[in-house]
mmJSON file of the N, C-alpha and C atoms, coordinates in Angstrom:
{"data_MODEL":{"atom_site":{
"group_PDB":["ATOM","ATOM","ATOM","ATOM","ATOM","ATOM","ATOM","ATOM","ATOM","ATOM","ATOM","ATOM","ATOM","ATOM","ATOM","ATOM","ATOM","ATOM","ATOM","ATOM","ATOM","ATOM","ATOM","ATOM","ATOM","ATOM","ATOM","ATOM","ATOM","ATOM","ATOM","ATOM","ATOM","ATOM","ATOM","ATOM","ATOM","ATOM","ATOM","ATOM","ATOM","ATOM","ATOM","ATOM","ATOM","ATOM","ATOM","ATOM","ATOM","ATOM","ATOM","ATOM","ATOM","ATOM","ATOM","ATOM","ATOM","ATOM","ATOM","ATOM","ATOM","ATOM","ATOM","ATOM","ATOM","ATOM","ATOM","ATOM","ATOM","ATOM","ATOM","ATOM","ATOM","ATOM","ATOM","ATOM","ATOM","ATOM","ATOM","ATOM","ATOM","ATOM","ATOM","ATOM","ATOM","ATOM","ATOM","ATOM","ATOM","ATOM","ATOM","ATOM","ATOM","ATOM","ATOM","ATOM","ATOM","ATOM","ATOM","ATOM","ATOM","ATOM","ATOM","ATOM","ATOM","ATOM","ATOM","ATOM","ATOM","ATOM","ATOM","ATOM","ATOM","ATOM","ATOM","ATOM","ATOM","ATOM","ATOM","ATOM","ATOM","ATOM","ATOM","ATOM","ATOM","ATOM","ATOM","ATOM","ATOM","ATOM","ATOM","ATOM","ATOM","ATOM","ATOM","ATOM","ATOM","ATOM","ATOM","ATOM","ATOM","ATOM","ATOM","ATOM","ATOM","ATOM","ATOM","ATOM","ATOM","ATOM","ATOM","ATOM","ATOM","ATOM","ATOM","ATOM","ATOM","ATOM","ATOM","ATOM","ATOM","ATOM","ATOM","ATOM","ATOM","ATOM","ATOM","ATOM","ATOM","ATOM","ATOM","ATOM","ATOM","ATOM","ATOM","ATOM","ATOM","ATOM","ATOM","ATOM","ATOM","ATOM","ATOM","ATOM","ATOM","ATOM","ATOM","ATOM","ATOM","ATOM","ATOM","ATOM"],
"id":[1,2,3,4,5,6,7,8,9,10,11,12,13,14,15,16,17,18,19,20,21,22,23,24,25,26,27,28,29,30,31,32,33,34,35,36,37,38,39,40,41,42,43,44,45,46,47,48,49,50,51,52,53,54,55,56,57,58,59,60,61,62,63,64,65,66,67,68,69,70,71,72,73,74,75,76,77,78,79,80,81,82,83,84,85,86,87,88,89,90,91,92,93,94,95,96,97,98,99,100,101,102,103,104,105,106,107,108,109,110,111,112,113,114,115,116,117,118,119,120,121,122,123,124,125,126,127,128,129,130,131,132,133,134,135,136,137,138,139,140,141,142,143,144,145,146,147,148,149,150,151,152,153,154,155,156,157,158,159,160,161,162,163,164,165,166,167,168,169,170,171,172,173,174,175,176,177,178,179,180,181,182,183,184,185,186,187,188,189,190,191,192],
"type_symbol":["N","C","C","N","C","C","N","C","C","N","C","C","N","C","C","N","C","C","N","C","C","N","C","C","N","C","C","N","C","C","N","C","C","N","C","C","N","C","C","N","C","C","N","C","C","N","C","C","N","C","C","N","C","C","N","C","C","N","C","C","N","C","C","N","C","C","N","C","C","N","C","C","N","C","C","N","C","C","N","C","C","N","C","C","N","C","C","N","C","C","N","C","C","N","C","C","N","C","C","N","C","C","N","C","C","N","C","C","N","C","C","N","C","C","N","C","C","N","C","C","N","C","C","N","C","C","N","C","C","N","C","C","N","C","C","N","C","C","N","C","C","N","C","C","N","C","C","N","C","C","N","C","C","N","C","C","N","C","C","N","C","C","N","C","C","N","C","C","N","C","C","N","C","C","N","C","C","N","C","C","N","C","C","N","C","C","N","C","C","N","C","C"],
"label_atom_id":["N","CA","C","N","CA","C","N","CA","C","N","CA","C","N","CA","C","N","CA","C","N","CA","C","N","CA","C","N","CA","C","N","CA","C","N","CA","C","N","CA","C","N","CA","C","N","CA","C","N","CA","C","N","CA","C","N","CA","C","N","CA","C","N","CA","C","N","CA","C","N","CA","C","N","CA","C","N","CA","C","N","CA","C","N","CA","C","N","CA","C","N","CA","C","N","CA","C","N","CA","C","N","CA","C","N","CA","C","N","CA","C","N","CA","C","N","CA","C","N","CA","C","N","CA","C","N","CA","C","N","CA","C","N","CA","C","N","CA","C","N","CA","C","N","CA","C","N","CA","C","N","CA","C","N","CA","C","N","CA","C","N","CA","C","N","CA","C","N","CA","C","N","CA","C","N","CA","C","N","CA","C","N","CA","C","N","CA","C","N","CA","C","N","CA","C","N","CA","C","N","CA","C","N","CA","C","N","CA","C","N","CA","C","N","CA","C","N","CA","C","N","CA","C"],
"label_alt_id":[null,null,null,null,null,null,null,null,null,null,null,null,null,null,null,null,null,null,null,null,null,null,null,null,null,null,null,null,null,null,null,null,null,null,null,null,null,null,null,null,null,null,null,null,null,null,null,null,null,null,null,null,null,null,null,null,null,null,null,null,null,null,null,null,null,null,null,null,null,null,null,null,null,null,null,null,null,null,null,null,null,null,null,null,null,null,null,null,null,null,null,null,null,null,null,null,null,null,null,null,null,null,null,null,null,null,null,null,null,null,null,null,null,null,null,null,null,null,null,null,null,null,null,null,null,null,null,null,null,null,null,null,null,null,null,null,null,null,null,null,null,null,null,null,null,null,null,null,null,null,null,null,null,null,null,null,null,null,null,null,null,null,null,null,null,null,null,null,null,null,null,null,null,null,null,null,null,null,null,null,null,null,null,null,null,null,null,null,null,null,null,null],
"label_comp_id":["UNK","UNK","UNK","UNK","UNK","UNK","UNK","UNK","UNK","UNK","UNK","UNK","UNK","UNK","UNK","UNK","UNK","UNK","UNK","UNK","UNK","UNK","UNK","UNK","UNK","UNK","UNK","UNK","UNK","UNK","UNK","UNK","UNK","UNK","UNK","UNK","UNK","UNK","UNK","UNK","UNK","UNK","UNK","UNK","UNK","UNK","UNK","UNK","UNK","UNK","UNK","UNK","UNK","UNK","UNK","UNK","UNK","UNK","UNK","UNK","UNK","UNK","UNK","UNK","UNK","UNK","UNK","UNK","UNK","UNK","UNK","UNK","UNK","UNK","UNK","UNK","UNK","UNK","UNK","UNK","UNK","UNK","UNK","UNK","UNK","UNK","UNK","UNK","UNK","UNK","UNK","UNK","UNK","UNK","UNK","UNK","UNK","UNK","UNK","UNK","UNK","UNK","UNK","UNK","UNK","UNK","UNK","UNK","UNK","UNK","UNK","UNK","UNK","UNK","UNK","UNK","UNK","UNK","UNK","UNK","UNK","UNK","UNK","UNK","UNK","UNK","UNK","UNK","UNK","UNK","UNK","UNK","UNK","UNK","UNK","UNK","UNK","UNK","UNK","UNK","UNK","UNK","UNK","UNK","UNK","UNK","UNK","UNK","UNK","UNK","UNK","UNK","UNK","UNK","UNK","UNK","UNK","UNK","UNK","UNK","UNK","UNK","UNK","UNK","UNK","UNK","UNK","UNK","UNK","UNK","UNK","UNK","UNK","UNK","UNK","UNK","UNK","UNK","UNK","UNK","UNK","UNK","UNK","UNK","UNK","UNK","UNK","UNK","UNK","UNK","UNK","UNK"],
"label_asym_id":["A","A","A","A","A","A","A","A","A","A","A","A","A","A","A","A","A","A","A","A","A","A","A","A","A","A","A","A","A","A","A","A","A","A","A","A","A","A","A","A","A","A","A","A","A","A","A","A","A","A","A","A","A","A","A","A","A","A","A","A","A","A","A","A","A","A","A","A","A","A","A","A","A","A","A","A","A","A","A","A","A","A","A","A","A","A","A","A","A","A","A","A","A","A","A","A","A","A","A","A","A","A","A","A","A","A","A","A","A","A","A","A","A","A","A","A","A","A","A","A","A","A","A","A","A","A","A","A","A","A","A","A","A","A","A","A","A","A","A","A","A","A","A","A","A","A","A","A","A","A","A","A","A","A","A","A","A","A","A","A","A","A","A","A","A","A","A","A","A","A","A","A","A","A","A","A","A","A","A","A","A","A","A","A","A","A","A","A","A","A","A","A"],
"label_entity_id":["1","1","1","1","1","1","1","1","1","1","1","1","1","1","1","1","1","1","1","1","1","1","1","1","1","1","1","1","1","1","1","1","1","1","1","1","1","1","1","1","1","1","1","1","1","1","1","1","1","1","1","1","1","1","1","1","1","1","1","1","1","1","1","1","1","1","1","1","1","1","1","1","1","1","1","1","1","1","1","1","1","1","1","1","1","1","1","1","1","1","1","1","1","1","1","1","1","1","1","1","1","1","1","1","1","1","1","1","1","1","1","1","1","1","1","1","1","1","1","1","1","1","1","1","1","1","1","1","1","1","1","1","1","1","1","1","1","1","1","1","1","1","1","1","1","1","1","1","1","1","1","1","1","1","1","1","1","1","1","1","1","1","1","1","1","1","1","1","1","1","1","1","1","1","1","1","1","1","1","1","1","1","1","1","1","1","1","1","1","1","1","1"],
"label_seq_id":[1,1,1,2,2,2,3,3,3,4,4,4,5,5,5,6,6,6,7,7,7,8,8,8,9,9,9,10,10,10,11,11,11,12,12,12,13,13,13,14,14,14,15,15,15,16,16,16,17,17,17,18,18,18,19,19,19,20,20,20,21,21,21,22,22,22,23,23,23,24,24,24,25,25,25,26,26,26,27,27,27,28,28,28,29,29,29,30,30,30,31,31,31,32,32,32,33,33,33,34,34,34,35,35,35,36,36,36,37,37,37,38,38,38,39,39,39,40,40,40,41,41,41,42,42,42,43,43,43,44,44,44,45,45,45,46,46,46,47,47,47,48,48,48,49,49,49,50,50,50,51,51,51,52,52,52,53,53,53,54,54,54,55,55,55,56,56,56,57,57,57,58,58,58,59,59,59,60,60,60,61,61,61,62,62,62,63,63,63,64,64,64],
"pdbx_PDB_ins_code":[null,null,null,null,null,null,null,null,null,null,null,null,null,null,null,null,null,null,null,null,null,null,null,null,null,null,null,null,null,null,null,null,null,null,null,null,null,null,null,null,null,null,null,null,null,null,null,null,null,null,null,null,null,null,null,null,null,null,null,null,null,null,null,null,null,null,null,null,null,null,null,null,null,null,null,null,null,null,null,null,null,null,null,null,null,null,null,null,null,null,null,null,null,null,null,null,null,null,null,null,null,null,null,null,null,null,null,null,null,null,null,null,null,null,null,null,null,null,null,null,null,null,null,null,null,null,null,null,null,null,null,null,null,null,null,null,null,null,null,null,null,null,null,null,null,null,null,null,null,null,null,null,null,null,null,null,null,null,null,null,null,null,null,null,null,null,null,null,null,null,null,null,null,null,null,null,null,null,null,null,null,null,null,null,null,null,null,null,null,null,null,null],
"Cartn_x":[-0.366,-0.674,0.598,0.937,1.979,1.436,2.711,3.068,1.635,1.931,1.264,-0.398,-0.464,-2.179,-2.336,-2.033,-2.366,-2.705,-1.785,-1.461,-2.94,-2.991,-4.228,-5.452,-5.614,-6.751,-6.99,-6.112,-6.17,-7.06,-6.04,-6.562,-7.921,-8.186,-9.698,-10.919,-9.972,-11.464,-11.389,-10.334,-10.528,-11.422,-10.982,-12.032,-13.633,-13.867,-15.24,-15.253,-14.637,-15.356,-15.165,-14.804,-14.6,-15.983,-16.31,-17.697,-18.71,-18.93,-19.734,-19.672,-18.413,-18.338,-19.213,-20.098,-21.157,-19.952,-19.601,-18.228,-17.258,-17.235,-16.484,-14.945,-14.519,-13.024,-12.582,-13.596,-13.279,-13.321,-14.124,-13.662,-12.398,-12.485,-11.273,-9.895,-9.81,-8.817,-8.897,-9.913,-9.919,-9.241,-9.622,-8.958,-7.579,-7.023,-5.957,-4.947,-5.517,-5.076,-4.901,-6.07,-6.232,-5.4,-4.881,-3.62,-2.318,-2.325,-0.926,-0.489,-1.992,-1.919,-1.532,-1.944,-2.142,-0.101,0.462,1.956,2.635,2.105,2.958,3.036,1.514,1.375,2.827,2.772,3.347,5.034,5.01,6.609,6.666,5.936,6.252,6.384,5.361,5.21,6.659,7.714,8.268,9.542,9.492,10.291,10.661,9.06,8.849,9.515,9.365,9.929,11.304,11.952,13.497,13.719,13.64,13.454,13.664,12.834,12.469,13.484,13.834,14.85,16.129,16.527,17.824,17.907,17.052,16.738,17.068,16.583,16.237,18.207,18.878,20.215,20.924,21.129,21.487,21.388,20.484,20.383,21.172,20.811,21.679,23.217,23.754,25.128,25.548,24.803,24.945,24.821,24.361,24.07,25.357,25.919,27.118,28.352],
"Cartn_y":[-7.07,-6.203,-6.008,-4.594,-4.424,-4.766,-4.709,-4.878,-3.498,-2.673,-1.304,-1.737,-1.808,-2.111,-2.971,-4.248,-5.135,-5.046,-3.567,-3.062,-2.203,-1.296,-0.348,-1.336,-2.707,-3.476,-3.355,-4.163,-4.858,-3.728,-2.701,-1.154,-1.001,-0.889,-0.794,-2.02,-3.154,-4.083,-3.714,-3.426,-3.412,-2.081,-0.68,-0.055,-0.289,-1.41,-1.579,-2.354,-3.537,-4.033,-3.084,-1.716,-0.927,-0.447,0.301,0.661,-0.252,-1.509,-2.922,-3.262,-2.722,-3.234,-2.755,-3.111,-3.121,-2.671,-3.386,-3.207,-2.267,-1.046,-0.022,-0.607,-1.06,-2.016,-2.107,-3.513,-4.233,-3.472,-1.906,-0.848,-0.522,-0.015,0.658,-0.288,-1.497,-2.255,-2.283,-1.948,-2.487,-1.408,0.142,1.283,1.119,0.916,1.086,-0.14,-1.29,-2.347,-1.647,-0.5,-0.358,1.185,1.445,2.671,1.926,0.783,0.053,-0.427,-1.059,-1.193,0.088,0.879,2.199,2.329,2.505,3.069,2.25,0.537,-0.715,0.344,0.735,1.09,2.044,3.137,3.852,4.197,2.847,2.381,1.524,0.728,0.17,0.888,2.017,2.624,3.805,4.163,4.112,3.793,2.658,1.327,1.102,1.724,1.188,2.285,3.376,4.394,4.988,4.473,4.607,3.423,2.036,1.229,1.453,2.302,2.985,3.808,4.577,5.437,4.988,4.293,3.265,2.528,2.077,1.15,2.362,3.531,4.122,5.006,5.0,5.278,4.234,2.713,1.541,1.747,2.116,1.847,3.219,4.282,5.527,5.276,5.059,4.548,2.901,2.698,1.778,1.81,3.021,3.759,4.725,5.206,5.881,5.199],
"Cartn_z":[-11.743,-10.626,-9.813,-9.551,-8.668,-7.267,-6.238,-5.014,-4.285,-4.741,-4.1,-4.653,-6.098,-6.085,-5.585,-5.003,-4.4,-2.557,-1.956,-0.989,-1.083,-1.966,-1.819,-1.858,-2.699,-2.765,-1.17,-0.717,0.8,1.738,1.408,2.487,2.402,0.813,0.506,1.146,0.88,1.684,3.385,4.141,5.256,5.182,4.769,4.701,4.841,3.733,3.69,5.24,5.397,6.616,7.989,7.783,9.075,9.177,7.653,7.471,7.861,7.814,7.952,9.698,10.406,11.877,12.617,13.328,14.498,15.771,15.933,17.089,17.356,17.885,17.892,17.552,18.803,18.87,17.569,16.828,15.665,14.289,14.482,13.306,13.562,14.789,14.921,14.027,14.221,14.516,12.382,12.052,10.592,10.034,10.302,10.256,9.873,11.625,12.001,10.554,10.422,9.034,7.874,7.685,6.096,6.069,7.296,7.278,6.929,7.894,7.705,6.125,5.694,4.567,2.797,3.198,2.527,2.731,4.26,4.281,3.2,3.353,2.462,0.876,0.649,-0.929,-1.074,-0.264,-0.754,-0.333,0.3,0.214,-1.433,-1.467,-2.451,-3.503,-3.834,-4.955,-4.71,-3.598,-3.778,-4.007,-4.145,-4.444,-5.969,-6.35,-7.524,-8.263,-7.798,-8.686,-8.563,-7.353,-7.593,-8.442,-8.344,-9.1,-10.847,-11.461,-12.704,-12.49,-11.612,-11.988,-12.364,-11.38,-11.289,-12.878,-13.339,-14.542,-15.801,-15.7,-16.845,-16.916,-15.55,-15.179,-15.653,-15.614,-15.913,-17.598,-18.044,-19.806,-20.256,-19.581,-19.839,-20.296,-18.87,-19.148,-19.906,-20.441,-21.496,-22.593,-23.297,-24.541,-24.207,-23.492,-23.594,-24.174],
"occupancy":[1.0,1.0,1.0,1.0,1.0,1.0,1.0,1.0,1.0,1.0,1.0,1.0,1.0,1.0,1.0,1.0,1.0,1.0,1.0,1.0,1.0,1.0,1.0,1.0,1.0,1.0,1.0,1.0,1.0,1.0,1.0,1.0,1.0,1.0,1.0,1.0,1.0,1.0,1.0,1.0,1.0,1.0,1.0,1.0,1.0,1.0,1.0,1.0,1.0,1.0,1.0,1.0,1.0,1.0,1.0,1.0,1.0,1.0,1.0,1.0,1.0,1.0,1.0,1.0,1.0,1.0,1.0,1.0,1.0,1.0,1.0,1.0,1.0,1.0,1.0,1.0,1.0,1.0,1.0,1.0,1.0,1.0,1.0,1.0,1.0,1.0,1.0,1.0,1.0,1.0,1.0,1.0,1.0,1.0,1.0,1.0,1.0,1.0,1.0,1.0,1.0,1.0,1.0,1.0,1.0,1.0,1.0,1.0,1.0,1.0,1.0,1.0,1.0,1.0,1.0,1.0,1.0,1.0,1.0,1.0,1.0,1.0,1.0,1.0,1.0,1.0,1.0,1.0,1.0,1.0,1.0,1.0,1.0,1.0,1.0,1.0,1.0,1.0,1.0,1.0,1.0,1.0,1.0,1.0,1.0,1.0,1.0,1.0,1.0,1.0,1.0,1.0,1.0,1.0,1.0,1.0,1.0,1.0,1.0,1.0,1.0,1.0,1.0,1.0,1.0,1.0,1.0,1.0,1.0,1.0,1.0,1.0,1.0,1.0,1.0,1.0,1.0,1.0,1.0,1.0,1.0,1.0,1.0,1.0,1.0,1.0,1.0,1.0,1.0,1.0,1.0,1.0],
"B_iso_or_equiv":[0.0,0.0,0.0,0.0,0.0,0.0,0.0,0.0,0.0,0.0,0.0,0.0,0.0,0.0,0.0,0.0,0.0,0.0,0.0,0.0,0.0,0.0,0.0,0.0,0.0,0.0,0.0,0.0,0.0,0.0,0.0,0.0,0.0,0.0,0.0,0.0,0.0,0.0,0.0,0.0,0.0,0.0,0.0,0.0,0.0,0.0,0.0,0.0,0.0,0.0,0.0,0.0,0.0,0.0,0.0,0.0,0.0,0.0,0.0,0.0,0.0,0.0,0.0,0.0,0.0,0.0,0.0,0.0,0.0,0.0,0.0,0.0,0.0,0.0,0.0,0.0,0.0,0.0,0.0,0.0,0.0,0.0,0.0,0.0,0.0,0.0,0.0,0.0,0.0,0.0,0.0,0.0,0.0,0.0,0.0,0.0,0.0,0.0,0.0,0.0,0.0,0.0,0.0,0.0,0.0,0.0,0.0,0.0,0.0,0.0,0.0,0.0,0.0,0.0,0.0,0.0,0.0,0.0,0.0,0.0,0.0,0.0,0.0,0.0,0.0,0.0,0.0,0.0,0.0,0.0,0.0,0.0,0.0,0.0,0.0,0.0,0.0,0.0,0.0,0.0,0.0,0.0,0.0,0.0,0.0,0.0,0.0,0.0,0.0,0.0,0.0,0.0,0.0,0.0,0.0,0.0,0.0,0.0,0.0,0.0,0.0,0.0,0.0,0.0,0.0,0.0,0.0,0.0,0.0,0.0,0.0,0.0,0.0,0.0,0.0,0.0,0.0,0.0,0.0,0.0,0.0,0.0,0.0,0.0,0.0,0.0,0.0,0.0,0.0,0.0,0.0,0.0],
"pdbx_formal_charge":[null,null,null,null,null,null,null,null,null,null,null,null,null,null,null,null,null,null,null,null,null,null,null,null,null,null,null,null,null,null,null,null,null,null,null,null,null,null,null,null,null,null,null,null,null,null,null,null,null,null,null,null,null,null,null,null,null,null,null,null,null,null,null,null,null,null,null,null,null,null,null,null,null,null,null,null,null,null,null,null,null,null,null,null,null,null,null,null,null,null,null,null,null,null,null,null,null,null,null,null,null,null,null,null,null,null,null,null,null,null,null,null,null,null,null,null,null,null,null,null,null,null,null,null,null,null,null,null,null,null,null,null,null,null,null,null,null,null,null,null,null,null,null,null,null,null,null,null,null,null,null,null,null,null,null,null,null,null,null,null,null,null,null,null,null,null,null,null,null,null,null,null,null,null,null,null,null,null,null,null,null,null,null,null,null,null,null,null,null,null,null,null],
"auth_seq_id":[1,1,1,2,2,2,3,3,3,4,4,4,5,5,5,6,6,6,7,7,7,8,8,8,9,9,9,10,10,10,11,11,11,12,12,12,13,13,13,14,14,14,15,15,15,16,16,16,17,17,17,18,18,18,19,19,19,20,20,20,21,21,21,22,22,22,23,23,23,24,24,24,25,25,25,26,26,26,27,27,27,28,28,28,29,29,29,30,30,30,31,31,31,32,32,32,33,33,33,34,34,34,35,35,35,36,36,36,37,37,37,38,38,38,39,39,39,40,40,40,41,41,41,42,42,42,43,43,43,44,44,44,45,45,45,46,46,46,47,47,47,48,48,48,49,49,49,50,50,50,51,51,51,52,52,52,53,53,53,54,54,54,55,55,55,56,56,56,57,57,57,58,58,58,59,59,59,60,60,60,61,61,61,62,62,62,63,63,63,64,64,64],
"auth_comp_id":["UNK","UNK","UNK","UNK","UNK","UNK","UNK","UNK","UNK","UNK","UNK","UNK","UNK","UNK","UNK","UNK","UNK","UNK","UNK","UNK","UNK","UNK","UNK","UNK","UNK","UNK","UNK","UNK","UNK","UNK","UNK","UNK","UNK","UNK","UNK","UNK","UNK","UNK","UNK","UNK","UNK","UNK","UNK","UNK","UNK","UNK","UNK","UNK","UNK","UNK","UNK","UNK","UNK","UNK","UNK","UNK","UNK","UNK","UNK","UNK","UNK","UNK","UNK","UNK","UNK","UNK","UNK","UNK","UNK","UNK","UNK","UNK","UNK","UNK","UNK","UNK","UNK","UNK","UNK","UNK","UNK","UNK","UNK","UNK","UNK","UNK","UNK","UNK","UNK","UNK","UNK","UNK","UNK","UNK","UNK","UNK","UNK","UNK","UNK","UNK","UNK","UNK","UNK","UNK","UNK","UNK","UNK","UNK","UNK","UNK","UNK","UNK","UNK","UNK","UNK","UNK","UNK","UNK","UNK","UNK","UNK","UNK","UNK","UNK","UNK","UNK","UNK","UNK","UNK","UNK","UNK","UNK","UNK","UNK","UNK","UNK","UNK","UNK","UNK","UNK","UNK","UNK","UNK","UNK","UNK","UNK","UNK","UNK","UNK","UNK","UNK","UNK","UNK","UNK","UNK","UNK","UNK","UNK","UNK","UNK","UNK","UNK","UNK","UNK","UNK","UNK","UNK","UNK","UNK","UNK","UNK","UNK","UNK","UNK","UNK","UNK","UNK","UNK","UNK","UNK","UNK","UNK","UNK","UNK","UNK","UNK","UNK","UNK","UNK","UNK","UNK","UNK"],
"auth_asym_id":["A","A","A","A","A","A","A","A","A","A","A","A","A","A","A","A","A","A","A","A","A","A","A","A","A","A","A","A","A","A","A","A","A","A","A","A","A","A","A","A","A","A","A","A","A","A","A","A","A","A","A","A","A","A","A","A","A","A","A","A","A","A","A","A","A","A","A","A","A","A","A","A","A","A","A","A","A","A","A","A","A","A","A","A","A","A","A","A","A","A","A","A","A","A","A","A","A","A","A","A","A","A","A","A","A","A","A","A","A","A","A","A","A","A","A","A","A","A","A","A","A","A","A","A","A","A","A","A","A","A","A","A","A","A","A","A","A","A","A","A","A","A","A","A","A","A","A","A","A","A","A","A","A","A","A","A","A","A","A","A","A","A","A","A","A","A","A","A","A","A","A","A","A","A","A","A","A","A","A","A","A","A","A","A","A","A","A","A","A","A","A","A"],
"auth_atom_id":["N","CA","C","N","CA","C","N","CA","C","N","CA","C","N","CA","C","N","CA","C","N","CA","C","N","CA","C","N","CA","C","N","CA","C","N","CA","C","N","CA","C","N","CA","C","N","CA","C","N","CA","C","N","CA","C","N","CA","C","N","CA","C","N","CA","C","N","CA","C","N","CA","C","N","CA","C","N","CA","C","N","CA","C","N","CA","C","N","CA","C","N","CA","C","N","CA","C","N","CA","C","N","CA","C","N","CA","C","N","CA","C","N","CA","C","N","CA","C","N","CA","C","N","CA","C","N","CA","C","N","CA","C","N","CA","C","N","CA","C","N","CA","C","N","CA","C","N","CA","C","N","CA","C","N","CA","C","N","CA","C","N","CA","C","N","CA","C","N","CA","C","N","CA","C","N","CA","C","N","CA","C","N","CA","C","N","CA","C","N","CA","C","N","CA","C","N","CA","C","N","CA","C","N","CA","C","N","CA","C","N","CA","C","N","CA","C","N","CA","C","N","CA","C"],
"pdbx_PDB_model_num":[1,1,1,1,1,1,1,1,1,1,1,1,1,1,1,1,1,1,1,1,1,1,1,1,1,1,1,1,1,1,1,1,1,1,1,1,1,1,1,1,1,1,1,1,1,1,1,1,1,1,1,1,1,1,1,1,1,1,1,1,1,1,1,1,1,1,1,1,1,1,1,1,1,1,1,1,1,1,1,1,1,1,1,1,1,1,1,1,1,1,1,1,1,1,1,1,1,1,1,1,1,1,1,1,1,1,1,1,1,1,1,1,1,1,1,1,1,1,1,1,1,1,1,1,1,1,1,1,1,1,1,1,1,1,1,1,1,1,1,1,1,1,1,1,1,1,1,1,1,1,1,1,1,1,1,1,1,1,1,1,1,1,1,1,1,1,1,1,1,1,1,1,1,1,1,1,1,1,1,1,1,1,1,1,1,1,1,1,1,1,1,1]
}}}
């Protein structure tokens, strides 16, 4: 499991317990987690894909 599915898991359970909160506040606050969580994904995921790029550049100029 990457960094990012592990990031979208997280987002997703706070999701559910936003849906599950009785407590205006304490949705809100689960929300506001499973956004923070969601930005992590898609830093990571692009992390992940300069990452792959860089890698697939690295073997390039090594076959040259």
């Amino acid at each position: 499991m990457s960094a990012a599915d592990f990031y979208h898991q997280q987002a997703a359970a706070e999701r559910v317990a936003a849906r599950k909160e009785i407590l205006p506040k304490r949705r809100q606050q689960h929300e506001r987690s499973a956004e923070r969580w969601e930005e992590m994904a898609r830093s990571a995921e692009e992390t992940e894909r300069r990452t792959a790029i860089n890698e697939e550049s690295r073997q390039a100029r090594a076959l040259s």
